[in-house]
CSV table of C-alpha atoms and ligand atoms in Angstrom, one decimal:
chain,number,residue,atom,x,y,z
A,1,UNK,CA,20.6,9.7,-6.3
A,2,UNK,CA,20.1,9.5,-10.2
A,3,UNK,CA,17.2,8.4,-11.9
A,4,UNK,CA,14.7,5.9,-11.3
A,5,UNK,CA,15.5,1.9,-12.7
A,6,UNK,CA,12.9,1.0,-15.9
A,7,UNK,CA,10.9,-1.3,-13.7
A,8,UNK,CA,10.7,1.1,-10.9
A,9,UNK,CA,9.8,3.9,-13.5
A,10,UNK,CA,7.3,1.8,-14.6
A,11,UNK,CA,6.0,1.3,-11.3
A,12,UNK,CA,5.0,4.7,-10.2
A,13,UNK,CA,4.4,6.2,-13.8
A,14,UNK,CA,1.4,2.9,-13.6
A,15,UNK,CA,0.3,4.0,-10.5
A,16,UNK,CA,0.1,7.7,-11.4
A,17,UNK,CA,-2.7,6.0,-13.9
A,18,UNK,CA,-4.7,4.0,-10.9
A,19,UNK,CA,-4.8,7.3,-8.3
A,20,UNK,CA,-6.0,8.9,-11.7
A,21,UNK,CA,-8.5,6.1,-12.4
A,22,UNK,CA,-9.6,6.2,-8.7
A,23,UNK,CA,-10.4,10.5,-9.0
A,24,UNK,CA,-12.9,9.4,-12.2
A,25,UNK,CA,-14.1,6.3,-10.2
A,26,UNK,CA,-15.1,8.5,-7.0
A,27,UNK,CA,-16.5,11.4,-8.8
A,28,UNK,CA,-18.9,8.9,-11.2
A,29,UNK,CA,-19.6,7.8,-7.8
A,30,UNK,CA,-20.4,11.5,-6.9
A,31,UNK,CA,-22.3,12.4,-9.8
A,32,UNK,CA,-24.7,9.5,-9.7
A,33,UNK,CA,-24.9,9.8,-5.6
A,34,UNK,CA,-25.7,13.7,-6.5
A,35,UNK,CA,-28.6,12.1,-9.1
A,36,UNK,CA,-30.1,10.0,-6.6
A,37,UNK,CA,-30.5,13.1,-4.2
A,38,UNK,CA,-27.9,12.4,-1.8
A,39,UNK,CA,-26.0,15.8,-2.1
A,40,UNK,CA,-24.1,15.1,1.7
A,41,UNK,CA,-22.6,11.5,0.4
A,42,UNK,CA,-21.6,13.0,-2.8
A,43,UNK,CA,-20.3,16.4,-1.7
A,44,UNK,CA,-18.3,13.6,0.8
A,45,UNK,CA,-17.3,11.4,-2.5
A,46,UNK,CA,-15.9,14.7,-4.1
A,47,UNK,CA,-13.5,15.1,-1.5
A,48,UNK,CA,-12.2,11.9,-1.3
A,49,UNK,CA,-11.7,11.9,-5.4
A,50,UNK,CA,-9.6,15.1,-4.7
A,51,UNK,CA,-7.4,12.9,-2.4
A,52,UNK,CA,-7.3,10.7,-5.2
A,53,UNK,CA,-5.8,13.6,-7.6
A,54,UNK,CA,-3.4,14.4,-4.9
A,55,UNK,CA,-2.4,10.8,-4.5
A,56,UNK,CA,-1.6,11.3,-8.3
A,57,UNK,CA,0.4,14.2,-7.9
A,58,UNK,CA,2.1,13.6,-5.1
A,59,UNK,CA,3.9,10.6,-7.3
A,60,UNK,CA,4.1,12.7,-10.8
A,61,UNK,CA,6.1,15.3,-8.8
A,62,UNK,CA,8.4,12.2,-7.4
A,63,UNK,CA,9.0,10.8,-10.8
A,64,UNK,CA,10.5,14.0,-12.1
A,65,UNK,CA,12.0,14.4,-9.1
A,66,UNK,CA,14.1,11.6,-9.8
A,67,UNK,CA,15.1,13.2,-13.4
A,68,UNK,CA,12.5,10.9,-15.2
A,69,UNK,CA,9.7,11.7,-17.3
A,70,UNK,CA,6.1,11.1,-16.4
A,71,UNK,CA,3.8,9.3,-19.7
A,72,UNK,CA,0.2,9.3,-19.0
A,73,UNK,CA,-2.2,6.6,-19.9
A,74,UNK,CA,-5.5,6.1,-20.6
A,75,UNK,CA,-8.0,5.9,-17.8
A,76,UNK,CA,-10.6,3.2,-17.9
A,77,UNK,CA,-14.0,5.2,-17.2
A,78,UNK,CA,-16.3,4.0,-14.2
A,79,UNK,CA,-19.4,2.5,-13.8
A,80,UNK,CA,-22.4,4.6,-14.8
A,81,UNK,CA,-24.8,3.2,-11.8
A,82,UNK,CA,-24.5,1.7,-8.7
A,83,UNK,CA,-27.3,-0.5,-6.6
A,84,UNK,CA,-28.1,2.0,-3.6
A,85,UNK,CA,-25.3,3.7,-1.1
A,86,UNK,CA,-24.3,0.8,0.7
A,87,UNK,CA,-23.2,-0.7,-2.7
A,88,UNK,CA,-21.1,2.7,-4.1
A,89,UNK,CA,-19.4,2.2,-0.6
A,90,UNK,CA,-19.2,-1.4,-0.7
A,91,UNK,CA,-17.4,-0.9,-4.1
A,92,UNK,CA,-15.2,2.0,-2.6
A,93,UNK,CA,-13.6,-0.6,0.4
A,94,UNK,CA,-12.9,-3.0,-2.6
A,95,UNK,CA,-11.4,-0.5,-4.3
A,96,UNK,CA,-9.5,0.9,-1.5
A,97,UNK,CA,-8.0,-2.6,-1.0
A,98,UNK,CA,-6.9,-3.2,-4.7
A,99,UNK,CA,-5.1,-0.3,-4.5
A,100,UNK,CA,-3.3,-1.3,-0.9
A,101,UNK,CA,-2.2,-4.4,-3.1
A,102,UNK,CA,-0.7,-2.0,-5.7
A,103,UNK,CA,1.0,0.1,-3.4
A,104,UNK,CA,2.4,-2.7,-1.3
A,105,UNK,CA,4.1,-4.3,-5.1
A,106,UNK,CA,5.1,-1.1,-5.3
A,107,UNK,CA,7.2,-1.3,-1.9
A,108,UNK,CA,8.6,-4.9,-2.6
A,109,UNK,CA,9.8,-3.5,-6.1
A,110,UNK,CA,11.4,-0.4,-4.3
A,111,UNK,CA,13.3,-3.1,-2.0
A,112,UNK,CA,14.1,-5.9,-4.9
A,113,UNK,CA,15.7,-2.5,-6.7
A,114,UNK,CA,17.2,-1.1,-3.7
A,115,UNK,CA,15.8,2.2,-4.1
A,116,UNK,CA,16.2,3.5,-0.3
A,117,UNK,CA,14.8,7.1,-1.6
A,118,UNK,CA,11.4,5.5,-3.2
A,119,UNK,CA,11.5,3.1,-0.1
A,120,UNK,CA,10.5,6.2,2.2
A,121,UNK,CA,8.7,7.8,-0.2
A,122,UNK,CA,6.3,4.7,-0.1
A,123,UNK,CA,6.1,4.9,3.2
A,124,UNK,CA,3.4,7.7,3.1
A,125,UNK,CA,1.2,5.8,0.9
A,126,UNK,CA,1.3,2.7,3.2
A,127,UNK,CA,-0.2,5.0,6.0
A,128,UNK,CA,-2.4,6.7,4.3
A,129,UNK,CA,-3.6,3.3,2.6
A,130,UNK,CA,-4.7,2.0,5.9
A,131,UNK,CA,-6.1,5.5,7.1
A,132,UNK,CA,-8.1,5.2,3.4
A,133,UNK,CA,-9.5,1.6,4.1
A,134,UNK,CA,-10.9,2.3,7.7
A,135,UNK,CA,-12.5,5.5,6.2
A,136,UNK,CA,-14.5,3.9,4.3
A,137,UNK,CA,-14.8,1.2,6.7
A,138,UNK,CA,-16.6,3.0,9.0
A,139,UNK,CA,-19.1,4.5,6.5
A,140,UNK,CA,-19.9,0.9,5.2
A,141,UNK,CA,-20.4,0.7,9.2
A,142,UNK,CA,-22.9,3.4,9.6
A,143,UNK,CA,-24.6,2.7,6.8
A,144,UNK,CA,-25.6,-1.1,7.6
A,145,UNK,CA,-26.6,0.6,11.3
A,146,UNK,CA,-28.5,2.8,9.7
A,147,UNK,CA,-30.5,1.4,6.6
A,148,UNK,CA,-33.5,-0.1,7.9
A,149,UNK,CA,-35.0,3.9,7.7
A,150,UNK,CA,-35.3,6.2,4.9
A,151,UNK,CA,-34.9,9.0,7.4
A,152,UNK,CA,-32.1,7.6,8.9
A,153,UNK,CA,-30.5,7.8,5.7
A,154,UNK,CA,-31.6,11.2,5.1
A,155,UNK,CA,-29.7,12.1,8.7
A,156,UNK,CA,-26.9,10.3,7.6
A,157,UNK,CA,-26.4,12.3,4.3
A,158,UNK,CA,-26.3,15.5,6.1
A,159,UNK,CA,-23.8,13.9,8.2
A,160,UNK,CA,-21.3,13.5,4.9
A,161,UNK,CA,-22.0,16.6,4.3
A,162,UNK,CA,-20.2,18.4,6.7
A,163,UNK,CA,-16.5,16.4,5.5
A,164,UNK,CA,-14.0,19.5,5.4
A,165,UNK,CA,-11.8,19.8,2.1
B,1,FEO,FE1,-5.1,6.8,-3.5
B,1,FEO,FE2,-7.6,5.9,-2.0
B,1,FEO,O1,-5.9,5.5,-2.6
């Protein structure tokens, strides 16, 4: 199999940084959700940013996998505030869709470099990606259904709440 090429290396040891940067992103997102006493959305954003350290993970363990080293980068720190909930989940689906992009450059490079065994490897993250986007899809959903009452809301939060690890 041998190691990974420099461009591919380069690749994946980058996105280790962005799933990184997307754990800090979704836990500022928790803390200030947690501050504006919404304990259900941010006990439901602390999840998803330990997705996001798994994401991480799951590619650090590839790249050595492969024989290379992984070098970690800085992470840019997130936003301190957000509008209201609708906006921290508006933010999220952009988010989410950046990081499609990334993964799918990820894939063409695999193929430009012929690299069958990151190829498949990929192929979980192009799954998950769309599995990530309707997610938060479908909050962004609820929430728009939902705003017009501050009860609503309130029903809605305990709703997050019950998101299993
Ligand atoms: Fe790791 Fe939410 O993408």
């Amino acid at each position: 199999m041998g190691k990974l090429s420099e461009k591919m290396w380069s690749a994946l040891n980058e996105q280790v940084k962005y799933e990184m940067e997307s754990w800090y992103l979704y836990l500022g997102m928790a803390a200030w959700l947690n501050d504006q006493a919404f304990p259900g959305f941010a006990h439901w954003m602390r999840i998803q940013a330990g997705e996001e350290m798994q994401h991480a993970q799951k590619i650090y363990k590839y790249i050595e996998g492969r024989d290379n080293k992984v070098e970690l980068l800085p992470l840019a720190a997130p936003p301190k505030t957000w509008t209201n909930v609708e906006d921290v989940i508006e933010k999220s689906l952009a988010h989410e869709q950046v990081v499609t992009g990334l993964i799918n450059k990820l894939v063409d490079i695999a193929a430009e470099e012929k690299d069958h065994a990151t190829s498949v490897f990929l192929q979980w993250f192009v799954t998950e990606q769309v599995e990530e986007e309707e997610t938060f899809r479908t909050v962004l959903d609820q929430i728009k259904l939902v705003k017009p009452t501050c009860s609503a809301m309130l029903y809605l939060d305990k709703h997050m709440a019950k998101r299993g690890e």
